[in-house]
XYZ file of C-alpha atoms in Angstrom:
585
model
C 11.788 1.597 14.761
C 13.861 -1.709 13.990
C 12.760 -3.229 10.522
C 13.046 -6.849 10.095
C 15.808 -7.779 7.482
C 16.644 -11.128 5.878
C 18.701 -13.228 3.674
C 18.270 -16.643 1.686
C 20.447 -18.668 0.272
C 18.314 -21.487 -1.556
C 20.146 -24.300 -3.396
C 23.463 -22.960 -3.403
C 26.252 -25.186 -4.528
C 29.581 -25.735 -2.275
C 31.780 -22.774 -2.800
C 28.601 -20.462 -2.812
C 27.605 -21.254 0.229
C 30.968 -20.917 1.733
C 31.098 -17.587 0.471
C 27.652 -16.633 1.943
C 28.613 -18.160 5.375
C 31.670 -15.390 5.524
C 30.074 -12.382 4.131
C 26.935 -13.245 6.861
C 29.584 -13.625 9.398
C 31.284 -10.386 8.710
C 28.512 -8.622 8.607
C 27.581 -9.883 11.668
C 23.917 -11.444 11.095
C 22.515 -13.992 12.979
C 22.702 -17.249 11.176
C 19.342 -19.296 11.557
C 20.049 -22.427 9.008
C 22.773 -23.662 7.693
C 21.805 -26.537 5.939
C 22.959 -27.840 2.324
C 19.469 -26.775 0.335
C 18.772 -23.741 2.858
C 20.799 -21.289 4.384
C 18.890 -18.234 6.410
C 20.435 -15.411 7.993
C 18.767 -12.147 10.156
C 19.742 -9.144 11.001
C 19.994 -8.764 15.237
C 16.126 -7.704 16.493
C 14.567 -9.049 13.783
C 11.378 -10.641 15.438
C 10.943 -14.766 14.466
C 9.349 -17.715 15.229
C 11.234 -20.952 14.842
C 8.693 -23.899 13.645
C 11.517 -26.277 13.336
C 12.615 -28.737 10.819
C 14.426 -25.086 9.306
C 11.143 -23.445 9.168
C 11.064 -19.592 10.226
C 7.828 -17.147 10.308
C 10.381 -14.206 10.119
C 8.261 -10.686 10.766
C 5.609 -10.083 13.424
C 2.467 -12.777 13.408
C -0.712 -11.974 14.636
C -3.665 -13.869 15.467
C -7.480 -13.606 16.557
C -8.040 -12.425 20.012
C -3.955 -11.841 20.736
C -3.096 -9.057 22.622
C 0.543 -8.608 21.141
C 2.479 -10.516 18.341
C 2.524 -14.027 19.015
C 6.387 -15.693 20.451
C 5.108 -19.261 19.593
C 3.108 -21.377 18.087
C 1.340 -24.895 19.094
C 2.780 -27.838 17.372
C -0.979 -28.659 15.644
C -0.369 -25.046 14.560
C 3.049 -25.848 13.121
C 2.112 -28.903 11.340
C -0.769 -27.611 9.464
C 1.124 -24.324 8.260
C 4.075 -26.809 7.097
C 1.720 -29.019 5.548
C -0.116 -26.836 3.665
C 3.042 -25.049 2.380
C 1.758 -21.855 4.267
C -1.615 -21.720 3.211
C -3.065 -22.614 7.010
C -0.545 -19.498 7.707
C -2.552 -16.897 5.294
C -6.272 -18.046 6.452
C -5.743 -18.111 10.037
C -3.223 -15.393 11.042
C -1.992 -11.977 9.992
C 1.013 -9.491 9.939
C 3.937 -8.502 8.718
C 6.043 -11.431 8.107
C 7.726 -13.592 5.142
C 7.493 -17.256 5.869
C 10.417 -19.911 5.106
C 9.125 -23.183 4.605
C 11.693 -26.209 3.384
C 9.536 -29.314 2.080
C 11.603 -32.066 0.887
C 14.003 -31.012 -2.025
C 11.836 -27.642 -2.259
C 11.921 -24.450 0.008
C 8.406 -22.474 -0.232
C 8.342 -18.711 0.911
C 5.061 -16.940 2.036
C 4.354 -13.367 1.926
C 1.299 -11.923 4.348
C -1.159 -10.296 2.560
C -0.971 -7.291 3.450
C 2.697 -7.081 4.736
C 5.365 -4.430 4.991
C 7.789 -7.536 4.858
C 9.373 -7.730 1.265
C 10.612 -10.497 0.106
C 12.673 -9.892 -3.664
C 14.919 -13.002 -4.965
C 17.258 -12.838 -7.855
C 18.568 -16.425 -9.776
C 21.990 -16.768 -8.329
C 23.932 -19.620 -10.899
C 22.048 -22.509 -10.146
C 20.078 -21.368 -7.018
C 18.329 -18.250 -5.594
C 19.024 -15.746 -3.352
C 16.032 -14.289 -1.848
C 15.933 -11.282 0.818
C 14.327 -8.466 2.609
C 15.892 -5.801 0.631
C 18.711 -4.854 -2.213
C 21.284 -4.744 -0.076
C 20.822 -7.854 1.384
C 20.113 -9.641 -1.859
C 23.568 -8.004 -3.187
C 25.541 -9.375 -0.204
C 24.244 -12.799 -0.671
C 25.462 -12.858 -4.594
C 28.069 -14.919 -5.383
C 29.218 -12.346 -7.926
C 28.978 -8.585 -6.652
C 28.195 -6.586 -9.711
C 26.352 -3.452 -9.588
C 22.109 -3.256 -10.042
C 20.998 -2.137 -13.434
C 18.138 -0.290 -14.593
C 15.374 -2.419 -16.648
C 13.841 0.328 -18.668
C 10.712 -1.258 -19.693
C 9.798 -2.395 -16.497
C 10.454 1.107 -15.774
C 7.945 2.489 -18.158
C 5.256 -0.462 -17.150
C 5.629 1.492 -13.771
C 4.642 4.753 -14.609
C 1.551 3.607 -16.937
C 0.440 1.361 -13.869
C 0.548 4.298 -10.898
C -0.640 2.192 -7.884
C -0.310 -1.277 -9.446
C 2.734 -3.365 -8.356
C 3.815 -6.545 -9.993
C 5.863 -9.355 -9.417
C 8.738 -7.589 -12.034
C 10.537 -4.839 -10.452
C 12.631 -2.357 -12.700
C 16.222 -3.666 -11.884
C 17.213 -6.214 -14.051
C 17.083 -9.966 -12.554
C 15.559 -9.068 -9.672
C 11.749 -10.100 -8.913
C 9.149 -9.876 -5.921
C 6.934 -12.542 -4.019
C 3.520 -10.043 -3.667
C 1.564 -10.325 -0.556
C -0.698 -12.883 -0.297
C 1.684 -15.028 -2.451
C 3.904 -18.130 -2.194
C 7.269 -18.940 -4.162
C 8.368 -22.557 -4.399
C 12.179 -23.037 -5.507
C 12.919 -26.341 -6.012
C 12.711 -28.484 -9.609
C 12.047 -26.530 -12.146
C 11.484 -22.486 -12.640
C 9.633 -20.736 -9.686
C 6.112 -19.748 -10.519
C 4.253 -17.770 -7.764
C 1.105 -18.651 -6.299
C -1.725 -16.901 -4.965
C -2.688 -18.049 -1.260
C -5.431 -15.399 -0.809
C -7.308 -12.944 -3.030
C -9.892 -10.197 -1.546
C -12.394 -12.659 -3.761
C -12.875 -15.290 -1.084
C -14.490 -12.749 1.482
C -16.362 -10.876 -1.150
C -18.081 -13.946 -2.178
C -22.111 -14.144 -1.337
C -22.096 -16.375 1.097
C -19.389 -14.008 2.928
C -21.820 -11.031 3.067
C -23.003 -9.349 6.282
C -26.472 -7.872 5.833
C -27.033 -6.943 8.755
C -25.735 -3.710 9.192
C -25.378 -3.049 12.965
C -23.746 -5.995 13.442
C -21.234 -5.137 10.644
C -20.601 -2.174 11.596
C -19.659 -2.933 15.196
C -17.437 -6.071 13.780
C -15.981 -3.015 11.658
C -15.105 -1.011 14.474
C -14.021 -4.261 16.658
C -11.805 -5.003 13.983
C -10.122 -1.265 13.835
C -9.460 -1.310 17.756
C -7.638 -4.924 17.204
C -5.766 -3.867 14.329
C -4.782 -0.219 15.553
C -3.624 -1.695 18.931
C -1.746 -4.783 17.633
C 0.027 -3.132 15.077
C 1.140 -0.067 17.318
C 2.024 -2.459 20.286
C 6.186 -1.797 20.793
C 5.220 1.773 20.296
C 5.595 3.436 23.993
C 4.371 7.101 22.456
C 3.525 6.922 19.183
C 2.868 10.500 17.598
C -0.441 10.504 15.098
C -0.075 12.117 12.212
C -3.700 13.416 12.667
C -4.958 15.351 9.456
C -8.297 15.920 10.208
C -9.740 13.413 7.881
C -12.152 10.184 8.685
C -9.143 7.909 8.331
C -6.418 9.501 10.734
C -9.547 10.251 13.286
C -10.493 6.727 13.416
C -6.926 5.841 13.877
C -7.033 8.436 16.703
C -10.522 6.967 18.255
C -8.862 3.740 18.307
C -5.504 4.941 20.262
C -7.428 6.627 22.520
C -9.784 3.554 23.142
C -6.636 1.822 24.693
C -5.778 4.416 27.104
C -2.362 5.039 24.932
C -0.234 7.709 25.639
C -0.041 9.514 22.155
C 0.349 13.057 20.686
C -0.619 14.490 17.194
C 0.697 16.222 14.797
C -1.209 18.231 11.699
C 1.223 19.068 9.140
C -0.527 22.683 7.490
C -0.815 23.184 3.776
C -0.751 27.100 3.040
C -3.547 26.952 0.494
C -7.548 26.814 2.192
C -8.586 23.459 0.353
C -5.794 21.986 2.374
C -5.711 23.682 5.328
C -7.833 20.867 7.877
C -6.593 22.494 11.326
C -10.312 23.030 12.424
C -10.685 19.285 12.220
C -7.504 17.824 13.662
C -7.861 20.213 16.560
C -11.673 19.290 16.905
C -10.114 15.004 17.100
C -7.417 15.885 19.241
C -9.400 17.936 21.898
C -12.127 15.096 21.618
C -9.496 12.301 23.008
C -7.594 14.527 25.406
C -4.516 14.622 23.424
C -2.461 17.474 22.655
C -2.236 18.548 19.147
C 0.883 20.077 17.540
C 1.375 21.852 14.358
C 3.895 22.071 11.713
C 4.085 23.861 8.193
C 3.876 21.675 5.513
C 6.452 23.608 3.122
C 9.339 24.205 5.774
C 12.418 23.709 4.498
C 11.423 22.166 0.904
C 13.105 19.375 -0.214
C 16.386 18.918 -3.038
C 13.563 17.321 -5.427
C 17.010 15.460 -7.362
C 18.108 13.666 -3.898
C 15.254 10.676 -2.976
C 15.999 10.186 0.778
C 15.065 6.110 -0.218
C 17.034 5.244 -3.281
C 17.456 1.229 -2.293
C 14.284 0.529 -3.624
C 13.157 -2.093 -6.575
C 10.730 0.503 -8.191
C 10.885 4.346 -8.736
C 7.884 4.809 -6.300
C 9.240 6.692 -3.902
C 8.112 10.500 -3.690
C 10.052 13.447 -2.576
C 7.343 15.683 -1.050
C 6.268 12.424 1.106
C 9.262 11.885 2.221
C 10.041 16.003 3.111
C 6.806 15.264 4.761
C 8.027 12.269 6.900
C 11.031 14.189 7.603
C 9.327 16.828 9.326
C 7.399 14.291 11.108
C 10.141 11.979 12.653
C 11.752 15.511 13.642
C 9.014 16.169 15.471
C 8.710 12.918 17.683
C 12.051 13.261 18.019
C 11.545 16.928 19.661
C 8.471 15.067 21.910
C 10.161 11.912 22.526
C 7.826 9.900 20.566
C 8.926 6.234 19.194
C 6.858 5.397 16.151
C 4.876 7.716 13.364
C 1.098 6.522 13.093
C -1.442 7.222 10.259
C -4.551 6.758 8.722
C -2.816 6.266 5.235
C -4.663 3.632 3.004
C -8.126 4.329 5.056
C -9.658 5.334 1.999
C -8.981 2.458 0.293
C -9.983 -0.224 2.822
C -13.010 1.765 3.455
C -14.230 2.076 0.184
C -14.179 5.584 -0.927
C -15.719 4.979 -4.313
C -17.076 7.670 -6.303
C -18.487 5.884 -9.696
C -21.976 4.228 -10.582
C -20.516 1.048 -9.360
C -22.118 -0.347 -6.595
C -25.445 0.976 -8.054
C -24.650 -1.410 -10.633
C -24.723 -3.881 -7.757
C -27.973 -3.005 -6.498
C -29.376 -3.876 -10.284
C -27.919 -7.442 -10.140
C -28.228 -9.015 -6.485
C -31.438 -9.158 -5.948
C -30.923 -8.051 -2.191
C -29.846 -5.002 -2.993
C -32.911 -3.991 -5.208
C -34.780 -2.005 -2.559
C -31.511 0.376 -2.221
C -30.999 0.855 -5.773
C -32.679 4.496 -5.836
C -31.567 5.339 -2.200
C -27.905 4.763 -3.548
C -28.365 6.904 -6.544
C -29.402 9.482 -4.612
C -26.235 9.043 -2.332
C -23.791 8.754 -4.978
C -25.129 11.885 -7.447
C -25.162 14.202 -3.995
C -21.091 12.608 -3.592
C -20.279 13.247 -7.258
C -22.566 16.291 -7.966
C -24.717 14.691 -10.438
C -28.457 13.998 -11.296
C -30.229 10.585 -9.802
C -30.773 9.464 -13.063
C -27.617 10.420 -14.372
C -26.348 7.660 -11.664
C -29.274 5.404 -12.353
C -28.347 5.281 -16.146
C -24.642 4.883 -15.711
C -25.347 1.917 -13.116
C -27.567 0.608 -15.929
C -25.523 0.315 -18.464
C -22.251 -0.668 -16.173
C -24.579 -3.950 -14.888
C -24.910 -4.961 -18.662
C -20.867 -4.817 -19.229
C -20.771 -7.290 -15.785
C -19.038 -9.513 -16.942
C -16.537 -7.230 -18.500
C -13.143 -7.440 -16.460
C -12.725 -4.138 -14.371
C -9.870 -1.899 -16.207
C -7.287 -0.481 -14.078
C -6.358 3.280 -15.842
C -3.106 3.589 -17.174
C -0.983 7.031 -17.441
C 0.854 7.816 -20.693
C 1.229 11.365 -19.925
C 4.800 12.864 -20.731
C 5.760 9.062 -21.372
C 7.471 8.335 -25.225
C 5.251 7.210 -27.857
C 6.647 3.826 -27.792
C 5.560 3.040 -24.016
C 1.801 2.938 -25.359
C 2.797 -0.811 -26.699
C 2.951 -1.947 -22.731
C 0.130 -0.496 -21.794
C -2.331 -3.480 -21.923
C 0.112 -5.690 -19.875
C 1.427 -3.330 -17.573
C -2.366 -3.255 -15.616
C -2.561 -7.024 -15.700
C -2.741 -7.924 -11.983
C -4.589 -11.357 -10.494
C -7.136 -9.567 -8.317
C -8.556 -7.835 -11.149
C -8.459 -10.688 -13.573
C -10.770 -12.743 -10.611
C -14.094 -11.004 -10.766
C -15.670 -14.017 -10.537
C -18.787 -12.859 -8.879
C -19.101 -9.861 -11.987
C -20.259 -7.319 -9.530
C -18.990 -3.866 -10.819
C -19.405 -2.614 -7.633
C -17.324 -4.989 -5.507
C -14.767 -5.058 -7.752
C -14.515 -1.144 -7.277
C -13.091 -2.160 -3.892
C -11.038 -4.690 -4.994
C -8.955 -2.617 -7.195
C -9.010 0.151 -4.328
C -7.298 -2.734 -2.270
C -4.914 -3.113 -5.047
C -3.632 0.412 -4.243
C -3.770 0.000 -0.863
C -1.550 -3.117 -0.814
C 1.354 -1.024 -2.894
C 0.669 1.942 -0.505
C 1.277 -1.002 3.047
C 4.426 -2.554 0.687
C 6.397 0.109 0.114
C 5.704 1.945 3.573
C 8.456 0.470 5.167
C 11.140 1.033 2.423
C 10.196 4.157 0.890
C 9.004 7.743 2.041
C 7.098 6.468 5.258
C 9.908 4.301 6.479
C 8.959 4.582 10.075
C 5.173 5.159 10.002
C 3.223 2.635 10.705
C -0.589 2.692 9.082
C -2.427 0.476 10.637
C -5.948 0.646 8.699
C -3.857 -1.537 5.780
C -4.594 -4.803 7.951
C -5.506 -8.217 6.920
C -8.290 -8.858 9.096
C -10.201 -5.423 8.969
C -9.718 -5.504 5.003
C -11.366 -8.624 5.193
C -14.211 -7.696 7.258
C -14.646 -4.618 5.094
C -14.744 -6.689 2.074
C -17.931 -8.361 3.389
C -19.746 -5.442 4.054
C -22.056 -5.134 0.951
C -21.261 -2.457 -1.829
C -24.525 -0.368 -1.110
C -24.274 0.355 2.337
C -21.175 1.937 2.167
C -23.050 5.046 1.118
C -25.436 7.110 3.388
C -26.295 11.303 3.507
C -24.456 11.465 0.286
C -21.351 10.210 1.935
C -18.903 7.118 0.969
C -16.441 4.785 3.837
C -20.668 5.303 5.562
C -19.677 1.693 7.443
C -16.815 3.066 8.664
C -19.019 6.574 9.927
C -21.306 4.962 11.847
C -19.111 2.556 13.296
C -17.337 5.234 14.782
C -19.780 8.180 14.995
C -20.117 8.158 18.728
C -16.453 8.166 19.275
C -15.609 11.042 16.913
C -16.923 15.043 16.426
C -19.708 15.158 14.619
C -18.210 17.760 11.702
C -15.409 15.039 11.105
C -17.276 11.775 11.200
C -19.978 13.280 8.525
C -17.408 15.491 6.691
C -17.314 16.584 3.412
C -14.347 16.107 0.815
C -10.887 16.174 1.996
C -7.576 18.322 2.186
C -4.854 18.373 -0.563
C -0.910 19.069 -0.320
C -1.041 19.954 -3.626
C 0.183 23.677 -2.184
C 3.594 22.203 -1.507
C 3.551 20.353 -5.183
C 3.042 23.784 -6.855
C 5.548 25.645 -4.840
C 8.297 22.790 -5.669
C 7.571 23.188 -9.621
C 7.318 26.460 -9.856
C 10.683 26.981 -7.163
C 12.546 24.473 -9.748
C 11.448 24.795 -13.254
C 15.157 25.400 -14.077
C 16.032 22.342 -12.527
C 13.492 20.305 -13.401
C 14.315 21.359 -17.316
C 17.995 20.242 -16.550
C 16.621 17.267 -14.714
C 14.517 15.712 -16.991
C 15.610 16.864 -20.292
C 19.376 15.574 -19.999
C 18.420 12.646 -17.709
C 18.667 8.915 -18.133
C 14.854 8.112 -18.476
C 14.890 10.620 -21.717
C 17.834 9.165 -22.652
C 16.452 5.434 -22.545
C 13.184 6.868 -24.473
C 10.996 6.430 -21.462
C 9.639 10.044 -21.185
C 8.673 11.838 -23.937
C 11.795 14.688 -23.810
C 9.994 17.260 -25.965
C 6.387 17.167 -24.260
C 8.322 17.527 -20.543
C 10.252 20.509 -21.486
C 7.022 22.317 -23.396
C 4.980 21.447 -20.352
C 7.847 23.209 -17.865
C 8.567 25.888 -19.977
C 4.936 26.706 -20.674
C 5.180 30.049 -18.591
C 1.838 30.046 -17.345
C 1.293 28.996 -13.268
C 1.064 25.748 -12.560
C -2.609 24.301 -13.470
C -4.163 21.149 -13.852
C -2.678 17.858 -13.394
C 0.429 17.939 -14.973
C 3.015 19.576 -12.848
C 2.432 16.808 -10.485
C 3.212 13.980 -12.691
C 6.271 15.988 -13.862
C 7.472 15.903 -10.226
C 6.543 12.326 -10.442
C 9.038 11.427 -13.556
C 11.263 14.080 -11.785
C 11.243 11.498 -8.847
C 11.814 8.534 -10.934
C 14.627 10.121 -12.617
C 16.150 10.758 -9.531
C 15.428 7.151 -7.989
C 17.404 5.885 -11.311
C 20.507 8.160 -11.317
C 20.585 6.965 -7.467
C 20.276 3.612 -8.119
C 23.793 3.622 -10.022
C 24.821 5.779 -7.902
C 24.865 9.496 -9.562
C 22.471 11.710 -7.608
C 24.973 14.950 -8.419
């Protein structure tokens, strides 16, 4: 698959521009403006729209009721996404797309939501270079000097996990979040937000009615699914035998699609899900191939995707990825497709939460001790265990939800970010104090880090298209308590597809785990990992905690617990920072 890629040159002086105009040129982009405050470059198939005036939706757009991504717009359309500096963009359309606006003096971009799209800038003198990715950002430079590592952003990232922020951990170089907009112009750029989850998880948003909620659920996973897999002629499902990849798999096979699947075995019996995946795929017709997990492990030191602005690329995913582009190679498929993020969109909470809910709207009341029931049969705990811990979690409503922070294995002196590193707008907006709701709202936090670094990091070609604007936004509507039933969470999401999925993978419990393949590539390279870590540049900065890493690998019992996975994390990181200046040996 072609990725979109972009450059932009914003308030360059004279010689800068003439500079960008060559390097464009021999590199042979496709100039879009050229214009004294703006200059805009593309790489050839990136997909555009051209508003006019030097405006450019750059990306794929999506709207309501389109049956592929849209080629132009009306010129009511036009003026009301120009006039409200994108913000008629973010309410009434969707994809994956970075929008350049000029206004006057000023140039505005707009992320989408939920967009694969990236869209970094850098201060360049006395203007801005903004682009798609590093490489583009470096070519559009005036002064070509080499990316450096910004160790405390570094360290914010590995207390955070899941949590992106505008910083990235190269020095200089920042990111316009989905859902944003950037305005460069007089003074320093400040983003904005254009859309929070918030807005559709307000009362007046809510759909009570559950039938009718569920079938706009299941509406809205067709649309998405068959939109965002559109210039796909065979896509190949990476069908694991969970809800979220058999829902992707009910909606493929809903459009008559011509897809295959492919279930990539862990050795180990908790994640071993071939009964399911070959229950899905013999349900829609569609043949089902399968691959070993662990084939041909991975050089854990070499990231396939080093070009990236944060050390969140993993090596395992990408092995996994690997295995799977080989494979549509082998059946001539032309896009990877998953459920990835499902969870997330479809609330898989497991806390006291949305109990808590019940206690404060008084609409939810009547399903206060239903719910407990629900959640103490998901988490293996008593009703009034549940019924107390959503008792006292409605009297802290109004306490701001905490996102959980990771010092494991980090150095003592990381614990000073940790209060800042977590701070993120969507969390810091839980204006209606439901404990529940904002559950989902930090799930969705996840998930938009999980549909932003898809396209540059381990899943590079895989598309996932649960992580869409409009579903998340239906889903964010559906009230807190009904997405529990028969001791099950993502219930909405169940009975929206029930009929169209086997019944021992639409009620499931629990789900598989490659953590088979994370055990085999610790214990297969303690040595390395010792050599890795312990004489590497993140112990050398005093990110990671040197002496706790090398008792934790040298500890010579087998691999237990949590640790040896976020080893392999920092292991992953360390090798995302030696490639980033370029000394992977």
């Amino acid at each position: 698959m072609i990725r979109p890629r972009f450059l932009a040159g914003l308030g360059l002086p004279a010689n800068a521009a003439m500079r960008l105009r060559k390097r464009v040129r021999d590199a042979a982009l496709t100039k879009l403006v050229d214009a004294p405050a703006l200059f805009v470059a593309i790489a050839p198939d990136t997909p555009m729209l051209d508003l006019g005036s030097g405006a450019y939706i750059i990306g794929s757009l999506f709207t309501g009721g389109s049956r592929a991504a849209l080629d132009a717009l009306s010129p009511a359309a036009v003026s009301a996404i120009i006039g409200s500096s994108g913000e008629h963009l973010v309410r009434g359309y969707w994809g994956d797309y970075v929008a350049i606006l000029p206004r006057g003096a000023s140039v505005t971009l707009v992320r989408a939501p939920f967009g694969a799209l990236p869209c970094l800038h850098i201060a360049d003198g006395p203007g801005r270079i903004a682009a798609s990715d590093i490489d583009m950002l470096q070519l559009g430079l005036a002064e070509r000097s080499g990316l450096t590592l910004d160790y405390t952003e570094i360290a914010r990232q590995l207390i955070a996990g899941d949590l992106r922020g505008n910083a990235t951990c190269l020095t200089g170089i920042e990111e316009v979040r989905g859902g944003e907009r950037l305005t460069i112009g007089v003074g320093a750029p400040q983003p904005e937000r254009v859309w929070t989850p918030w807005t559709f998880a307000a009362p007046a948003r809510r759909i009570d009615d559950r039938r009718e909620a569920d079938r706009r659920l299941r509406d809205a996973a067709r649309s998405c699914v068959a939109l965002c897999t559109a210039r796909a002629s065979r896509p190949l499902l990476l069908l694991s035998g969970g809800l979220d990849s058999s829902i992707v798999a009910a909606c493929l096979a809903d459009t008559d699609r011509d897809f295959a699947c492919l279930n990539l075995v862990a050795t180990n019996p908790t994640g071993d899900e071939r009964s399911f995946a070959r229950a899905m795929a013999a349900h829609t017709g569609r043949p089902l191939h399968e691959r070993d997990m662990a084939d041909g492990a991975p050089d854990i030191r070499r990231l396939a995707a080093v070009r990236l602005p944060r050390p969140v690329a993993r090596s395992f995913e990408q092995h996994v990825y690997a295995q799977a582009s080989i494979e549509a190679a082998a059946l001539g498929c032309d896009a990877l497709v998953d459920g990835g993020g499902g969870d997330n969109v479809f609330s898989s909470v497991q806390s006291a939460s949305p109990a808590a809910d019940c206690r404060l709207d008084p609409e939810g009341r009547r399903h206060f001790w239903r719910l407990c029931g629900d959640i103490a049969r998901l988490a293996q705990a008593s009703r009034r265990t549940v019924a107390w811990r959503a008792f006292l979690r409605a009297r802290r409503a109004h306490t701001p939800s905490r996102w959980p922070v990771d010092l494991r294995f980090l150095h003592p002196d990381a614990g000073a970010l940790s209060v800042n590193a977590v701070a993120h707008p969507w969390l810091d907006e839980d204006r209606q104090a439901w404990p529940g709701r904002a559950a989902h709202v930090a799930m969705l936090v996840a998930a938009q880090g999980y549909a932003e670094d898809g396209p540059h990091g381990a899943k590079r070609d895989a598309i996932s298209p649960l992580v869409s604007q409009p579903l998340i936004e239906h889903c964010l509507r559906i009230p807190s308590w009904d997405w529990f039933e028969n001791g099950r969470n993502r219930a909405a999401a169940r009975r929206a597809f029930e009929a169209e999925l086997p019944a021992e993978v639409a009620w499931r419990e629990g789900k598989g785990s490659p953590e088979s393949l994370l055990v085999t590539l610790f214990e297969t390279h303690r040595a390395m990992l010792r050599d890795h870590l312990g004489e590497g540049l993140l112990a050398g900065a005093r990110v990671i905690d040197r002496d706790a890493v090398i008792a934790a690998i040298d500890d010579p019992r087998p691999a237990h617990g949590p640790g040896f996975g976020r080893i392999l994390q920092l292991a992953d990181a360390e090798s995302w920072a030696r490639g980033i200046l370029g000394d992977q040996g």
